[in-house]
Amino acid sequence: MLNLLFVIILSYLVGSIPTSIIISKLVKGIDIRQYGSGNAGGTNVFRVLGWKWGVSTILLDALKGAVAVIVVARLYLDNIPFNNITPFDDFTLVQILCGVAAVIGHIWTVFAGFKGGKGIATALGFLMTIITVDMLVAIGIFLVVVYFSRYISLGSLTAAVSVPVILFVRENLFGVHIAGYGVILPFAIVLALLVIYTHRKNIDRLLKGNENKISFGKK
Ligand code: G3P
């Protein structure tokens, strides 16, 4: 059990790396949490520092999720550094726990007073490594919603909620056997609820009609 705890904590620490805060500090000497929407995430970096830094932040945040699943979770299998046998055999579950831990680290980062981002890019990065097809469909939904609404938050919310729906439809209606479906679906639902929670202020602004729209102009 110790090695499971080890990979989960390590994943949390990887997710905790406050990419947007570091980039905004290095590029402009500012704390991104005091500008734009106040969110420590790629969208806000995009808004405040322009698309190049926004995209860089999103990619790095996604990388944190992918690293947690591909690199850190792997340590569990290799029994590093604790060489004990555990009853915890389902590796998909270990990968998902590591991915979720990275998302939690991104949202509540220990390196920045537990005030991080909203978890979208990190969740995308980790889920892409496990359910690639479903995530490509979700990214398509995100792009369509953002294109027509100009609200990144609405795109993020729609995409997050659509992931468990896509999984369910592919497995049950299209008869595709998704490896680890029974383990992945409940976590996809939990992540969708988490994303709704982290976007609660955005939802409030969307309902009041004063949410920030994204513009694709140069910066
Ligand atoms: O993923 C974050 C995005 O959905 C909203 O970001 O800065 O508009 O609150 P922001």
Short mmCIF file of C-alpha atoms and ligand atoms in Angstrom, two decimals:
data_model
loop_
_atom_site.label_atom_id
_atom_site.label_comp_id
_atom_site.label_asym_id
_atom_site.label_seq_id
_atom_site.Cartn_x
_atom_site.Cartn_y
_atom_site.Cartn_z
CA MET A 1 0.00 0.00 0.00
CA LEU A 2 2.96 2.30 0.72
CA ASN A 3 4.02 2.35 -2.92
CA LEU A 4 0.49 3.29 -3.95
CA LEU A 5 0.54 6.19 -1.51
CA PHE A 6 3.98 7.13 -2.81
CA VAL A 7 2.87 7.40 -6.48
CA ILE A 8 -0.31 9.28 -5.54
CA ILE A 9 1.61 11.85 -3.47
CA LEU A 10 4.27 12.18 -6.18
CA SER A 11 1.54 12.72 -8.79
CA TYR A 12 -0.04 15.36 -6.59
CA LEU A 13 3.34 17.14 -6.39
CA VAL A 14 3.81 16.97 -10.17
CA GLY A 15 0.30 18.40 -10.66
CA SER A 16 1.09 21.09 -8.09
CA ILE A 17 3.82 22.70 -10.22
CA PRO A 18 2.20 26.12 -10.73
CA THR A 19 2.99 26.51 -14.42
CA SER A 20 0.88 29.61 -15.10
CA ILE A 21 2.22 31.37 -12.01
CA ILE A 22 5.84 30.58 -12.97
CA ILE A 23 5.34 31.63 -16.61
CA SER A 24 3.58 34.89 -15.76
CA LYS A 25 6.28 35.70 -13.20
CA LEU A 26 9.11 34.94 -15.65
CA VAL A 27 7.56 36.61 -18.71
CA LYS A 28 6.02 39.72 -17.17
CA GLY A 29 6.94 39.74 -13.50
CA ILE A 30 3.29 39.45 -12.46
CA ASP A 31 1.15 37.03 -10.44
CA ILE A 32 -1.45 35.80 -12.91
CA ARG A 33 -3.92 35.36 -10.03
CA GLN A 34 -4.18 39.13 -9.76
CA TYR A 35 -5.11 39.67 -13.40
CA GLY A 36 -7.92 38.77 -15.77
CA SER A 37 -10.24 36.17 -14.26
CA GLY A 38 -7.77 35.63 -11.39
CA ASN A 39 -7.43 31.97 -12.38
CA ALA A 40 -3.99 30.34 -12.40
CA GLY A 41 -4.59 28.58 -15.69
CA GLY A 42 -3.80 28.59 -19.39
CA THR A 43 -6.95 30.50 -20.40
CA ASN A 44 -6.06 33.38 -18.14
CA VAL A 45 -2.44 33.39 -19.35
CA PHE A 46 -3.84 33.45 -22.90
CA ARG A 47 -6.00 36.42 -21.91
CA VAL A 48 -3.27 38.37 -20.10
CA LEU A 49 -0.03 37.40 -21.87
CA GLY A 50 -1.24 36.35 -25.32
CA TRP A 51 -1.78 33.10 -27.19
CA LYS A 52 1.83 31.87 -27.30
CA TRP A 53 2.21 31.82 -23.52
CA GLY A 54 -1.38 30.63 -23.11
CA VAL A 55 -0.81 27.64 -25.37
CA SER A 56 2.57 26.93 -23.70
CA THR A 57 0.88 26.93 -20.28
CA ILE A 58 -1.92 24.63 -21.45
CA LEU A 59 0.59 22.19 -22.97
CA LEU A 60 2.73 22.14 -19.83
CA ASP A 61 -0.34 21.70 -17.61
CA ALA A 62 -1.48 18.82 -19.83
CA LEU A 63 2.01 17.35 -19.63
CA LYS A 64 1.75 17.22 -15.82
CA GLY A 65 -1.29 14.93 -16.14
CA ALA A 66 0.38 12.75 -18.77
CA VAL A 67 3.58 12.44 -16.71
CA ALA A 68 1.57 11.38 -13.64
CA VAL A 69 -0.03 8.54 -15.62
CA ILE A 70 2.85 7.46 -17.86
CA VAL A 71 5.87 8.02 -15.62
CA VAL A 72 4.77 8.23 -11.98
CA ALA A 73 2.11 5.48 -12.03
CA ARG A 74 4.71 3.23 -13.66
CA LEU A 75 6.80 3.45 -10.48
CA TYR A 76 4.02 1.53 -8.75
CA LEU A 77 4.51 -1.40 -11.11
CA ASP A 78 8.24 -1.28 -10.69
CA ASN A 79 7.73 -1.28 -6.93
CA ILE A 80 9.99 1.71 -6.53
CA PRO A 81 11.02 2.67 -3.90
CA PHE A 82 9.00 0.33 -1.68
CA ASN A 83 9.42 -3.31 -2.48
CA ASN A 84 6.32 -4.74 -0.88
CA ILE A 85 3.47 -6.73 -2.43
CA THR A 86 0.09 -5.03 -2.27
CA PRO A 87 -3.37 -6.34 -3.12
CA PHE A 88 -3.76 -3.34 -5.41
CA ASP A 89 -3.44 -4.96 -8.82
CA ASP A 90 -5.61 -3.01 -11.19
CA PHE A 91 -3.11 -0.81 -12.97
CA THR A 92 -5.79 1.26 -14.74
CA LEU A 93 -7.08 2.25 -11.32
CA VAL A 94 -3.55 3.19 -10.21
CA GLN A 95 -3.13 5.31 -13.37
CA ILE A 96 -6.43 7.05 -12.79
CA LEU A 97 -5.68 7.69 -9.12
CA CYS A 98 -2.35 9.25 -10.18
CA GLY A 99 -4.07 11.35 -12.85
CA VAL A 100 -6.74 12.55 -10.44
CA ALA A 101 -4.04 13.33 -7.85
CA ALA A 102 -2.26 15.49 -10.46
CA VAL A 103 -5.53 17.34 -11.21
CA ILE A 104 -6.08 17.91 -7.49
CA GLY A 105 -2.50 19.19 -7.22
CA HIS A 106 -3.14 21.57 -10.11
CA ILE A 107 -6.29 22.93 -8.46
CA TRP A 108 -5.03 23.01 -4.87
CA THR A 109 -1.30 23.45 -5.34
CA VAL A 110 0.90 23.06 -2.29
CA PHE A 111 3.46 25.37 -3.97
CA ALA A 112 1.16 28.39 -4.22
CA GLY A 113 -1.01 28.58 -1.13
CA PHE A 114 -3.45 25.95 -2.47
CA LYS A 115 -4.75 28.42 -5.05
CA GLY A 116 -4.20 26.91 -8.49
CA GLY A 117 -6.17 26.46 -11.69
CA LYS A 118 -9.41 24.73 -12.67
CA GLY A 119 -8.01 21.38 -13.70
CA ILE A 120 -9.05 21.21 -17.35
CA ALA A 121 -5.65 20.97 -19.08
CA THR A 122 -4.20 18.55 -16.52
CA ALA A 123 -7.29 16.32 -16.72
CA LEU A 124 -7.07 16.46 -20.51
CA GLY A 125 -3.41 15.44 -20.44
CA PHE A 126 -3.98 12.44 -18.19
CA LEU A 127 -7.19 11.22 -19.82
CA MET A 128 -5.67 11.53 -23.31
CA THR A 129 -3.21 8.80 -22.31
CA ILE A 130 -6.00 6.44 -21.19
CA ILE A 131 -9.10 7.15 -23.30
CA THR A 132 -7.65 8.90 -26.35
CA VAL A 133 -10.61 8.46 -28.71
CA ASP A 134 -13.16 9.71 -26.19
CA MET A 135 -10.96 12.71 -25.42
CA LEU A 136 -10.55 13.57 -29.11
CA VAL A 137 -14.36 13.66 -29.38
CA ALA A 138 -14.50 15.84 -26.21
CA ILE A 139 -11.88 18.20 -27.69
CA GLY A 140 -14.01 18.45 -30.84
CA ILE A 141 -17.03 19.38 -28.68
CA PHE A 142 -14.90 21.95 -26.81
CA LEU A 143 -13.73 23.58 -30.06
CA VAL A 144 -17.27 23.77 -31.52
CA VAL A 145 -18.71 25.28 -28.31
CA VAL A 146 -15.85 27.82 -28.00
CA TYR A 147 -16.04 28.72 -31.70
CA PHE A 148 -19.75 29.53 -31.54
CA SER A 149 -19.96 30.95 -27.99
CA ARG A 150 -16.49 32.50 -27.53
CA TYR A 151 -16.65 31.25 -23.93
CA ILE A 152 -13.69 29.00 -23.00
CA SER A 153 -15.39 28.19 -19.70
CA LEU A 154 -18.54 26.98 -21.45
CA GLY A 155 -16.40 24.85 -23.76
CA SER A 156 -14.51 23.40 -20.78
CA LEU A 157 -17.72 22.62 -18.88
CA THR A 158 -19.42 21.06 -21.89
CA ALA A 159 -16.36 18.96 -22.72
CA ALA A 160 -15.91 17.78 -19.11
CA VAL A 161 -19.55 16.75 -18.81
CA SER A 162 -19.46 15.11 -22.24
CA VAL A 163 -16.58 12.72 -21.34
CA PRO A 164 -18.67 10.28 -19.22
CA VAL A 165 -21.49 10.57 -21.76
CA ILE A 166 -19.15 9.72 -24.67
CA LEU A 167 -17.72 6.78 -22.70
CA PHE A 168 -21.20 5.48 -21.90
CA VAL A 169 -22.48 5.87 -25.46
CA ARG A 170 -19.45 4.19 -27.06
CA GLU A 171 -19.47 1.26 -24.63
CA ASN A 172 -23.22 0.67 -24.40
CA LEU A 173 -24.76 1.96 -27.61
CA PHE A 174 -21.93 1.51 -30.12
CA GLY A 175 -20.74 -1.75 -28.53
CA VAL A 176 -17.08 -0.63 -28.38
CA HIS A 177 -15.22 -2.36 -25.58
CA ILE A 178 -13.31 0.35 -23.74
CA ALA A 179 -10.53 -1.22 -21.65
CA GLY A 180 -11.06 -0.39 -17.97
CA TYR A 181 -14.52 1.11 -18.65
CA GLY A 182 -15.95 0.10 -15.27
CA VAL A 183 -13.12 1.89 -13.46
CA ILE A 184 -12.86 4.90 -15.76
CA LEU A 185 -16.56 5.88 -15.92
CA PRO A 186 -17.05 6.68 -12.20
CA PHE A 187 -13.88 8.78 -12.19
CA ALA A 188 -14.97 10.60 -15.37
CA ILE A 189 -18.19 11.51 -13.53
CA VAL A 190 -16.23 12.65 -10.46
CA LEU A 191 -13.93 14.77 -12.66
CA ALA A 192 -16.93 16.35 -14.42
CA LEU A 193 -18.37 17.28 -10.99
CA LEU A 194 -14.98 18.64 -9.90
CA VAL A 195 -14.77 20.78 -13.05
CA ILE A 196 -18.30 22.10 -12.41
CA TYR A 197 -17.16 22.99 -8.89
CA THR A 198 -13.97 24.77 -10.03
CA HIS A 199 -16.01 26.67 -12.63
CA ARG A 200 -18.69 27.79 -10.17
CA LYS A 201 -17.78 31.49 -10.58
CA ASN A 202 -17.74 31.08 -14.39
CA ILE A 203 -21.21 29.45 -14.22
CA ASP A 204 -22.44 32.36 -12.16
CA ARG A 205 -21.03 34.83 -14.72
CA LEU A 206 -22.45 32.82 -17.64
CA LEU A 207 -25.91 32.89 -16.04
CA LYS A 208 -25.63 36.63 -15.41
CA GLY A 209 -24.38 37.22 -18.95
CA ASN A 210 -21.08 38.80 -17.92
CA GLU A 211 -18.60 35.95 -18.50
CA ASN A 212 -15.34 36.92 -20.27
CA LYS A 213 -15.40 36.16 -23.97
CA ILE A 214 -12.19 35.10 -25.63
CA SER A 215 -10.85 37.02 -28.58
CA PHE A 216 -8.42 35.44 -30.98
CA GLY A 217 -6.61 38.66 -31.85
CA LYS A 218 -2.82 38.98 -31.57
CA LYS A 219 -1.17 40.17 -28.39
O1 G3P B 1 -10.08 25.98 -17.99
C1 G3P B 1 -10.32 27.23 -17.45
C2 G3P B 1 -11.37 27.92 -18.26
O2 G3P B 1 -12.45 27.04 -18.49
C3 G3P B 1 -11.88 29.16 -17.62
O3 G3P B 1 -10.82 30.01 -17.30
O4 G3P B 1 -9.77 32.15 -16.73
O5 G3P B 1 -11.96 32.13 -17.93
O6 G3P B 1 -11.87 31.45 -15.56
P1 G3P B 1 -11.11 31.51 -16.84
#
